[in-house]
Coordinates of C-alpha atoms in Angstrom, one line a residue:
Chain A
M387 CA 56.9 -17.1 18.5
T388 CA 55.7 -18.8 15.3
K389 CA 54.2 -15.5 14.3
F390 CA 57.5 -13.8 14.7
S391 CA 59.4 -16.4 12.8
H392 CA 56.8 -16.1 10.1
L393 CA 57.3 -12.3 10.0
G394 CA 61.0 -12.9 9.9
R395 CA 60.7 -15.1 6.9
Q396 CA 58.5 -12.6 5.1
Y397 CA 60.6 -9.5 5.8
W398 CA 64.2 -10.6 6.0
P399 CA 64.8 -9.5 2.3
T400 CA 63.5 -6.1 3.2
L401 CA 65.8 -5.8 6.2
V402 CA 68.9 -7.1 4.3
L403 CA 68.2 -4.6 1.4
F404 CA 67.8 -1.8 3.9
A405 CA 71.0 -2.6 5.8
F406 CA 72.9 -2.9 2.5
L407 CA 71.6 0.5 1.3
L408 CA 72.6 2.1 4.6
A409 CA 76.0 0.6 4.5
S410 CA 76.6 1.7 0.9
W411 CA 75.4 5.1 1.7
Q412 CA 77.7 5.4 4.7
A413 CA 80.6 4.1 2.7
A414 CA 79.9 6.5 -0.2
V415 CA 80.0 9.5 2.1
S416 CA 83.0 8.3 4.3
F417 CA 85.2 7.1 1.4
G418 CA 83.7 8.6 -1.7
G419 CA 84.3 12.2 -0.8
I420 CA 80.6 13.3 -0.9
R421 CA 80.2 16.5 1.1
E422 CA 78.1 16.4 4.2
Y423 CA 75.9 19.4 3.2
L424 CA 74.9 17.6 0.0
L425 CA 74.4 14.2 1.5
P426 CA 75.0 13.6 5.2
A427 CA 76.1 10.2 6.2
P428 CA 73.6 7.9 8.1
L429 CA 75.6 8.2 11.2
S430 CA 75.4 12.0 11.3
V431 CA 71.7 11.9 10.6
W432 CA 71.4 9.5 13.5
N433 CA 73.3 11.9 15.7
A434 CA 71.1 14.8 14.6
L435 CA 68.0 12.7 15.3
W436 CA 68.9 12.4 19.0
H437 CA 71.5 15.0 19.9
G438 CA 72.4 18.1 18.1
D439 CA 71.0 21.5 19.1
T440 CA 67.5 21.2 17.6
S441 CA 64.8 21.0 20.3
W442 CA 62.9 18.3 18.5
G443 CA 60.1 18.0 21.1
Q444 CA 58.4 21.3 20.3
H445 CA 58.7 20.8 16.5
I446 CA 57.4 17.3 16.6
W447 CA 54.5 18.3 18.9
A448 CA 53.6 21.3 16.7
T449 CA 53.5 19.2 13.5
T450 CA 51.7 16.3 15.1
F451 CA 49.1 18.6 16.5
E452 CA 48.6 20.2 13.1
I453 CA 48.3 16.8 11.4
I454 CA 45.9 15.3 13.9
G455 CA 43.8 18.5 13.8
A456 CA 43.8 18.4 10.0
F457 CA 42.8 14.8 10.0
F458 CA 39.8 15.2 12.3
L459 CA 38.7 18.4 10.5
A460 CA 38.8 16.6 7.2
A461 CA 37.1 13.6 8.6
G462 CA 34.3 15.6 10.2
V463 CA 33.6 18.0 7.3
G464 CA 34.1 15.2 4.8
V465 CA 31.5 12.9 6.4
A466 CA 29.1 15.7 7.0
L467 CA 29.2 16.8 3.3
G468 CA 29.0 13.1 2.2
V469 CA 25.9 12.6 4.3
A470 CA 24.4 15.8 3.0
I471 CA 25.0 14.7 -0.6
A472 CA 23.5 11.2 0.0
W473 CA 20.6 12.6 2.0
S474 CA 19.2 15.1 -0.5
P475 CA 19.4 15.3 -4.3
L476 CA 19.0 19.0 -4.0
L477 CA 22.0 19.4 -1.7
A478 CA 23.9 17.0 -4.0
N479 CA 23.2 19.2 -7.0
A480 CA 24.2 22.3 -5.1
L481 CA 27.4 20.9 -3.5
V482 CA 29.0 18.4 -6.0
P483 CA 30.1 20.9 -8.7
F484 CA 31.4 23.2 -6.1
L485 CA 33.3 20.5 -4.4
V486 CA 34.8 19.2 -7.6
F487 CA 35.9 22.8 -8.4
V488 CA 37.6 23.1 -5.0
N489 CA 39.2 19.8 -5.5
T490 CA 40.7 20.7 -8.8
L491 CA 42.4 23.8 -7.4
P492 CA 46.0 23.1 -6.5
K493 CA 45.6 23.5 -2.7
V494 CA 49.3 24.3 -2.3
A495 CA 48.7 27.4 -4.2
I496 CA 46.2 28.7 -1.7
A497 CA 48.7 28.4 1.2
P498 CA 50.1 31.9 0.7
L499 CA 46.6 33.3 0.9
F500 CA 46.1 31.5 4.2
L501 CA 49.1 33.5 5.5
T502 CA 47.4 36.7 4.4
W503 CA 44.1 35.8 6.0
M504 CA 45.2 34.1 9.2
G505 CA 48.8 35.0 9.7
Y506 CA 51.3 32.7 11.3
G507 CA 50.2 29.8 13.5
I508 CA 49.1 26.3 13.8
F509 CA 45.5 26.7 12.6
P510 CA 46.2 27.8 9.0
N511 CA 48.5 24.7 8.6
M512 CA 45.8 22.5 10.1
L513 CA 43.4 24.0 7.6
M514 CA 45.8 23.3 4.7
G515 CA 46.0 19.6 5.7
A516 CA 42.2 19.4 6.0
L517 CA 41.8 21.0 2.6
I518 CA 44.0 18.5 0.9
G519 CA 42.5 15.5 2.8
F520 CA 38.8 16.0 2.9
F521 CA 37.7 15.3 -0.6
P522 CA 38.1 11.5 -0.7
V523 CA 36.1 11.3 2.5
V524 CA 33.2 13.2 0.9
I525 CA 33.2 10.9 -2.1
N526 CA 33.6 7.7 -0.2
T527 CA 30.9 8.7 2.3
A528 CA 28.4 9.5 -0.4
V529 CA 29.3 6.3 -2.3
G530 CA 29.2 4.1 0.8
L531 CA 25.8 5.5 1.8
S532 CA 24.3 4.8 -1.6
Q533 CA 25.8 1.4 -2.3
V534 CA 23.0 -0.5 -0.6
E535 CA 21.3 -3.4 -2.3
A536 CA 17.9 -2.4 -3.8
D537 CA 16.3 -5.5 -2.2
M538 CA 17.5 -4.3 1.2
L539 CA 15.9 -0.9 0.6
D540 CA 12.7 -2.8 -0.5
L541 CA 12.8 -4.5 2.9
G542 CA 12.9 -1.1 4.6
R543 CA 9.9 0.0 2.5
V544 CA 7.9 -3.1 3.3
F545 CA 8.2 -2.3 7.0
N546 CA 7.5 1.4 6.3
A547 CA 10.7 2.4 8.0
P548 CA 11.4 6.1 8.1
K549 CA 14.3 7.5 6.1
W550 CA 16.4 8.4 9.1
K551 CA 16.1 4.8 10.4
I552 CA 17.3 3.4 7.1
F553 CA 20.2 5.8 7.4
V554 CA 21.1 4.9 10.9
K555 CA 20.6 1.2 10.7
I556 CA 21.6 0.4 7.1
R557 CA 23.2 3.2 5.1
I558 CA 25.7 4.5 7.7
P559 CA 27.1 1.2 8.9
N560 CA 27.3 0.2 5.2
A561 CA 29.4 3.3 4.5
L562 CA 31.7 2.8 7.4
P563 CA 34.3 0.7 5.5
Y564 CA 34.3 3.2 2.7
I565 CA 34.8 6.0 5.1
L566 CA 37.6 4.3 6.9
S567 CA 39.3 3.5 3.6
A568 CA 39.2 7.2 2.6
L569 CA 40.6 8.1 6.0
K570 CA 43.7 6.2 5.2
I571 CA 44.3 8.5 2.3
T572 CA 43.4 11.5 4.5
A573 CA 46.0 10.5 7.1
T574 CA 48.7 10.8 4.4
A575 CA 47.2 14.0 2.9
A576 CA 47.1 15.6 6.3
V577 CA 50.8 15.2 6.7
V578 CA 51.5 16.8 3.3
G579 CA 49.2 19.7 4.1
A580 CA 50.7 20.4 7.5
I581 CA 54.3 20.4 6.1
V582 CA 53.3 22.6 3.1
G583 CA 51.7 25.0 5.5
E584 CA 54.8 25.1 7.6
F585 CA 57.0 25.7 4.5
V586 CA 55.0 28.8 3.6
A587 CA 54.6 30.3 7.1
S588 CA 55.6 29.0 10.5
Q589 CA 57.8 29.5 13.5
R590 CA 57.9 25.9 14.6
G591 CA 57.2 22.4 13.3
L592 CA 59.2 19.9 11.3
G593 CA 58.5 21.7 8.0
Y594 CA 59.9 24.8 9.5
V595 CA 63.1 22.9 10.6
I596 CA 63.6 21.7 7.0
V597 CA 63.3 25.2 5.6
T598 CA 65.6 26.8 8.2
T599 CA 68.3 24.1 8.1
Q600 CA 68.3 24.2 4.3
S601 CA 69.3 27.9 4.4
S602 CA 72.1 27.1 6.9
M603 CA 73.3 24.1 4.9
N604 CA 72.7 21.9 8.0
T605 CA 71.5 19.0 5.8
S606 CA 71.8 16.2 8.4
V607 CA 69.2 18.0 10.6
A608 CA 66.9 18.3 7.5
F609 CA 67.2 14.5 7.0
A610 CA 66.5 13.9 10.7
A611 CA 63.3 16.1 10.3
L612 CA 62.3 14.0 7.3
I613 CA 62.6 10.9 9.4
W614 CA 60.5 12.4 12.2
I615 CA 57.8 13.4 9.7
S616 CA 57.6 9.9 8.3
A617 CA 57.5 8.5 11.9
V618 CA 54.5 10.8 12.7
G619 CA 52.8 10.0 9.4
L620 CA 53.3 6.2 9.9
A621 CA 52.0 6.4 13.4
L622 CA 48.8 8.1 12.3
Y623 CA 48.3 5.8 9.4
G624 CA 48.8 2.8 11.6
A625 CA 46.3 4.2 14.1
V626 CA 43.7 4.6 11.4
V627 CA 44.3 1.0 10.1
L628 CA 44.0 -0.3 13.7
V629 CA 40.8 1.6 14.4
A630 CA 39.4 0.4 11.1
H631 CA 40.3 -3.2 12.1
L632 CA 38.6 -2.8 15.5
W633 CA 35.6 -0.9 14.4
A634 CA 34.7 -2.7 11.2
P635 CA 36.2 -6.1 11.3
W636 CA 33.5 -7.4 8.9
A637 CA 34.8 -5.2 6.2
E638 CA 38.3 -6.8 6.0
G639 CA 39.3 -7.3 2.4
I640 CA 36.9 -4.6 1.0
D641 CA 39.7 -2.3 0.0
Chain B
M1445 CA -17.1 -20.0 -1.4
T1446 CA -13.4 -20.0 -0.5
S1447 CA -11.8 -16.9 0.8
R1448 CA -8.9 -15.5 -1.1
L1449 CA -5.7 -14.1 0.3
I1450 CA -4.4 -12.7 -3.0
D1451 CA -6.6 -11.5 -5.8
L1452 CA -5.1 -10.1 -9.0
D1453 CA -7.6 -8.8 -11.6
K1454 CA -6.2 -8.0 -15.1
V1455 CA -3.0 -6.7 -13.7
G1456 CA -0.7 -5.0 -16.3
M1457 CA 2.5 -3.2 -16.1
I1458 CA 4.1 -0.9 -18.7
Y1459 CA 7.4 0.8 -17.9
E1460 CA 9.3 3.5 -19.7
A1461 CA 12.6 2.4 -21.2
A1462 CA 15.1 4.5 -23.2
S1463 CA 13.7 2.8 -26.4
G1464 CA 10.1 3.6 -25.5
P1465 CA 7.4 2.0 -23.4
V1466 CA 7.8 -1.7 -22.6
E1467 CA 4.9 -3.9 -21.7
A1468 CA 6.2 -6.2 -18.9
L1469 CA 2.9 -7.8 -17.8
A1470 CA -0.5 -8.0 -19.4
G1471 CA -3.9 -9.3 -18.2
I1472 CA -2.7 -11.2 -15.2
S1473 CA -5.7 -12.5 -13.2
L1474 CA -4.8 -14.9 -10.4
S1475 CA -6.3 -15.9 -7.0
V1476 CA -4.4 -17.5 -4.2
E1477 CA -6.1 -19.1 -1.2
P1478 CA -4.8 -18.9 2.3
G1479 CA -2.3 -21.6 3.0
E1480 CA -1.6 -22.3 -0.6
F1481 CA 1.9 -22.7 -2.0
V1482 CA 1.9 -21.2 -5.5
S1483 CA 5.0 -21.1 -7.8
L1484 CA 5.5 -18.7 -10.7
V1485 CA 7.7 -20.2 -13.4
G1486 CA 8.7 -18.6 -16.6
P1487 CA 11.7 -17.6 -18.8
S1488 CA 13.9 -14.7 -17.8
G1489 CA 12.2 -11.4 -18.4
C1490 CA 8.7 -12.7 -18.2
G1491 CA 8.0 -10.3 -15.3
K1492 CA 7.5 -12.9 -12.6
S1493 CA 9.8 -11.0 -10.1
T1494 CA 8.0 -7.8 -11.1
L1495 CA 4.7 -9.4 -10.4
L1496 CA 5.9 -10.5 -6.9
R1497 CA 6.9 -6.9 -6.2
I1498 CA 3.6 -5.6 -7.4
V1499 CA 1.8 -7.9 -5.0
A1500 CA 4.0 -6.5 -2.2
G1501 CA 3.1 -3.0 -3.2
L1502 CA 6.7 -2.2 -3.9
R1503 CA 6.1 -1.4 -7.6
P1504 CA 2.9 0.1 -9.0
A1505 CA 0.9 -1.8 -11.6
T1506 CA -0.2 0.3 -14.5
A1507 CA -3.5 -1.6 -15.0
G1508 CA -5.8 -3.8 -13.0
T1509 CA -6.3 -4.2 -9.3
I1510 CA -4.4 -6.1 -6.6
T1511 CA -6.1 -7.2 -3.4
V1512 CA -4.3 -8.8 -0.5
A1513 CA -6.3 -9.9 2.5
G1514 CA -9.3 -7.9 1.4
R1515 CA -7.4 -4.6 1.0
E1516 CA -6.5 -3.0 -2.2
V1517 CA -2.7 -2.7 -2.6
T1518 CA -1.6 0.8 -3.4
Q1519 CA 1.6 1.0 -1.3
P1520 CA 4.0 -1.4 0.4
I1521 CA 2.1 -3.8 2.7
P1522 CA 3.5 -4.8 6.0
D1523 CA 1.9 -8.2 6.4
I1524 CA 4.4 -10.0 4.2
G1525 CA 7.8 -11.7 4.5
M1526 CA 10.2 -11.4 1.6
V1527 CA 13.1 -13.6 0.7
F1528 CA 15.3 -12.6 -2.2
Q1529 CA 17.8 -14.5 -4.4
A1530 CA 20.6 -13.1 -2.3
P1531 CA 20.4 -13.4 1.5
I1532 CA 21.1 -9.7 1.8
L1533 CA 22.1 -10.0 5.4
L1534 CA 23.7 -6.9 7.0
K1535 CA 27.4 -7.9 7.2
W1536 CA 28.0 -6.0 10.5
R1537 CA 25.2 -7.6 12.4
T1538 CA 25.1 -11.0 13.9
I1539 CA 22.7 -13.6 12.6
L1540 CA 20.3 -12.9 15.5
E1541 CA 20.5 -9.1 15.0
N1542 CA 19.8 -9.7 11.3
V1543 CA 16.7 -11.8 12.1
L1544 CA 15.5 -9.1 14.4
L1545 CA 15.9 -6.3 11.8
P1546 CA 12.3 -6.3 10.7
A1547 CA 11.2 -5.6 14.3
E1548 CA 13.5 -2.5 14.4
L1549 CA 12.4 -1.3 11.0
A1550 CA 8.8 -1.7 11.8
G1551 CA 9.2 0.2 15.1
K1552 CA 8.5 -2.9 17.3
D1553 CA 10.5 -3.8 20.4
P1554 CA 13.2 -6.3 19.2
G1555 CA 13.7 -7.4 22.8
A1556 CA 10.2 -8.9 22.9
L1557 CA 10.9 -10.9 19.8
R1558 CA 14.2 -12.4 20.8
K1559 CA 12.6 -15.6 22.0
R1560 CA 10.8 -16.0 18.7
A1561 CA 14.0 -15.2 16.8
F1562 CA 15.8 -18.0 18.7
D1563 CA 13.0 -20.4 18.1
L1564 CA 13.1 -19.7 14.3
L1565 CA 16.9 -20.1 14.2
E1566 CA 16.5 -23.4 16.1
M1567 CA 13.8 -24.6 13.6
A1568 CA 16.0 -23.6 10.6
G1569 CA 18.9 -25.6 12.0
L1570 CA 20.9 -22.5 12.9
H1571 CA 21.0 -23.2 16.6
G1572 CA 24.4 -22.0 17.9
F1573 CA 24.9 -19.6 15.0
A1574 CA 22.9 -16.7 16.5
D1575 CA 26.1 -14.7 17.5
K1576 CA 28.0 -15.4 14.3
L1577 CA 28.5 -12.9 11.5
P1578 CA 26.9 -13.7 8.1
R1579 CA 30.3 -14.3 6.5
E1580 CA 30.9 -17.2 8.9
L1581 CA 28.0 -19.1 7.4
S1582 CA 27.6 -21.0 4.1
G1583 CA 25.4 -19.6 1.4
G1584 CA 22.6 -22.1 2.2
M1585 CA 22.8 -21.2 5.9
Q1586 CA 22.7 -17.5 5.1
Q1587 CA 19.6 -18.1 3.0
R1588 CA 18.0 -20.0 5.9
A1589 CA 18.8 -17.0 8.2
S1590 CA 17.1 -14.7 5.7
L1591 CA 14.0 -17.0 5.8
C1592 CA 14.0 -16.6 9.6
R1593 CA 14.1 -12.9 9.1
A1594 CA 11.1 -13.0 6.8
L1595 CA 9.2 -15.1 9.3
L1596 CA 10.0 -13.0 12.4
L1597 CA 6.8 -10.9 12.4
D1598 CA 4.7 -14.0 11.5
P1599 CA 3.3 -12.6 8.3
P1600 CA 0.4 -14.5 6.7
L1601 CA 2.0 -14.2 3.2
L1602 CA 5.5 -15.2 2.2
L1603 CA 6.9 -13.8 -1.1
M1604 CA 10.0 -15.6 -2.3
D1605 CA 12.0 -14.4 -5.3
E1606 CA 14.2 -17.2 -6.6
P1607 CA 15.4 -17.8 -3.0
F1608 CA 17.5 -20.8 -4.0
G1609 CA 18.7 -19.6 -7.3
A1610 CA 22.2 -18.8 -6.1
L1611 CA 22.8 -22.1 -4.4
D1612 CA 24.4 -25.2 -5.8
A1613 CA 22.1 -28.0 -7.0
M1614 CA 22.5 -30.3 -4.0
T1615 CA 22.0 -27.5 -1.4
R1616 CA 19.1 -26.4 -3.4
D1617 CA 17.2 -29.7 -3.2
D1618 CA 18.0 -29.8 0.5
M1619 CA 16.6 -26.3 1.0
A1620 CA 13.4 -27.2 -0.8
L1621 CA 12.8 -30.0 1.8
E1622 CA 13.8 -27.6 4.6
L1623 CA 11.4 -25.0 3.4
L1624 CA 8.5 -27.4 3.3
R1625 CA 9.3 -28.5 6.8
I1626 CA 9.5 -25.0 8.1
W1627 CA 6.3 -24.1 6.2
G1628 CA 4.6 -26.8 8.4
E1629 CA 3.8 -29.3 5.7
R1630 CA 3.9 -32.1 8.3
D1631 CA 2.6 -30.6 11.4
L1632 CA 0.3 -27.7 10.5
A1633 CA -3.2 -27.9 9.1
R1634 CA -3.5 -26.3 5.6
E1635 CA -5.3 -23.2 6.9
A1636 CA -2.6 -22.7 9.5
R1637 CA 0.2 -22.6 7.0
K1638 CA 1.5 -19.5 5.4
T1639 CA 0.5 -18.6 1.9
V1640 CA 3.6 -18.7 -0.3
L1641 CA 4.1 -17.1 -3.7
F1642 CA 7.4 -18.5 -5.0
V1643 CA 9.2 -17.4 -8.1
T1644 CA 11.6 -19.8 -9.7
H1645 CA 13.4 -20.8 -12.9
S1646 CA 13.4 -24.4 -12.0
I1647 CA 10.4 -26.5 -13.1
P1648 CA 11.2 -29.5 -10.8
E1649 CA 11.6 -27.1 -7.9
A1650 CA 8.2 -25.6 -8.6
V1651 CA 6.5 -29.0 -8.9
F1652 CA 8.2 -30.4 -5.8
L1653 CA 7.1 -27.5 -3.6
S1654 CA 3.8 -26.3 -4.9
D1655 CA 0.1 -26.8 -4.7
R1656 CA -0.2 -24.9 -7.9
V1657 CA 2.3 -23.9 -10.6
V1658 CA 1.5 -20.8 -12.7
V1659 CA 3.4 -20.8 -16.0
M1660 CA 4.2 -17.4 -17.5
S1661 CA 4.9 -16.6 -21.1
P1662 CA 7.6 -14.1 -22.0
R1663 CA 7.2 -10.4 -22.7
P1664 CA 4.6 -9.2 -22.0
G1665 CA 4.2 -11.7 -19.2
R1666 CA 0.9 -13.5 -19.4
I1667 CA -0.4 -16.6 -17.6
A1668 CA 0.1 -19.4 -20.1
A1669 CA -1.1 -22.2 -17.7
D1670 CA -2.2 -22.7 -14.2
L1671 CA -1.7 -26.3 -13.1
R1672 CA -2.8 -28.0 -9.9
I1673 CA -0.1 -30.3 -8.5
D1674 CA -2.0 -33.1 -6.9
L1675 CA 1.1 -34.9 -5.5
P1676 CA 0.6 -36.2 -2.0
R1677 CA 2.0 -34.2 0.9
P1678 CA 4.3 -34.4 2.7
R1679 CA 6.6 -34.5 -0.3
T1680 CA 9.6 -36.8 -0.1
V1681 CA 12.9 -37.2 -1.9
E1682 CA 11.5 -40.4 -3.5
L1683 CA 8.7 -38.3 -5.1
R1684 CA 11.2 -36.9 -7.5
A1685 CA 11.7 -40.3 -9.0
S1686 CA 8.0 -41.0 -9.5
E1687 CA 6.2 -41.1 -12.8
A1688 CA 3.6 -38.5 -11.8
F1689 CA 6.4 -36.0 -10.9
G1690 CA 8.1 -36.6 -14.3
R1691 CA 4.8 -36.1 -16.2
L1692 CA 4.1 -32.8 -14.5
N1693 CA 7.6 -31.6 -15.2
L1694 CA 7.2 -32.5 -18.9
E1695 CA 3.8 -30.8 -19.1
I1696 CA 5.1 -27.6 -17.7
F1697 CA 8.2 -27.8 -19.9
R1698 CA 6.0 -28.2 -23.0
T1699 CA 3.8 -25.2 -22.0
L1700 CA 6.9 -23.1 -21.4
T1701 CA 8.5 -23.9 -24.7
G1702 CA 5.2 -23.7 -26.6
R1703 CA 5.4 -27.4 -27.6
A1704 CA 2.2 -28.3 -25.8
V1705 CA 0.6 -31.2 -27.8
G1706 CA -2.5 -32.5 -26.1
A1707 CA -1.2 -31.8 -22.6
T1708 CA -3.8 -32.2 -19.9
S1709 CA -4.3 -29.0 -18.0
S1710 CA -6.5 -28.2 -15.1

């Protein structure tokens, strides 16, 4: 109860501003003569969101599947590469310049090549999301694994602890907050990648909806798709924040 | 003939810096008997922390020999407990799990040492904090937990590198008394106590705690004086106000600043 009233006190300006913007927008379209295909009124976006003749379920599902796949792919590959870099200087020397090169490529520009190589489908879009989102995970994993106090490592040496044990007991838990912090970025990047992939080549998904409605001037449906995308993105981001909170409560306030 | 736990013979250390070789330590010869509490004092950069790590086998000396418990030190030795300036507790582990860390690192069964860990926490006044995370404890309490961690495997030698350096003055004096109590000043015979090599910046702290204070000169670190502290044990708060305590402080201060004029030295 008190928590809610506290939240109310903190967020009422946001809500008021939001309501005001919506109302002005609706008024501008209804009375200002703005055409629906340029800027649909909030009410028609609302209608498109729930009714209309778009079968939202399959599109939302396709995009969500791509985003989640991209996220886990980026997380898995990113952590593995980060561990490899922190484990062996040889691997670090071999991998880092290559990874930096890959990261400087505009990934969006590779999307048409994915179409050539893999054709239409969910997997190339997943891969695009993973490609955009994996780099921060690599860097943060490697940094988190190496940011251990020298004295702590001396403690390990005094007890003659093997390298893997130092990794498992000290370095990896130490890196966890860094990894979780990078995964928040990855969650957002996975959404971008999946949508870009759908723009280039797809037969379903929310990105596909935007591209097709744009050509048919059905702008209110494109707006509705945007709202669905942000809902999916927010849900994933929220899930990552929640997992971080439950998994590494000691790290609160690190990022 | 008394046995020696630590024996340093003409230990020197030269390290390569960007500007060329730097001589950090030169001609350090020092013996410590079992159960002795020896402090190393000196200005910053005199190599006293380096010397501590050389004794632990964590850094190689470039000259001389180091013998601990009759064995020459060439690599990290396991029979020591180390306490650093920062508590360096693992933030994701409870206090108890932190205290048990040495057992896990050394490949021993932590389950078998739980009772000892609890006893140590009890002795250090951390009863009831076993299941707390480090961030829930004050700096002084964290440092006491790190002392428990150092004592877990019951090492004969305790190496302490400015362990109270990060604490405020009052907590610091308190911790000195606590340390002497845990060390067994009151209830253990001298031979049964742990040998302590204690690095500090604080002259009064060194005098209050030690049987001997070794004063080091700056770069390259050499032994400038080796003073026996013949103050009665157990040491008490009142001792800090005594004339003998003040005189020892002054003598060490003069040695450190190079203003020794007719100071008595043992």
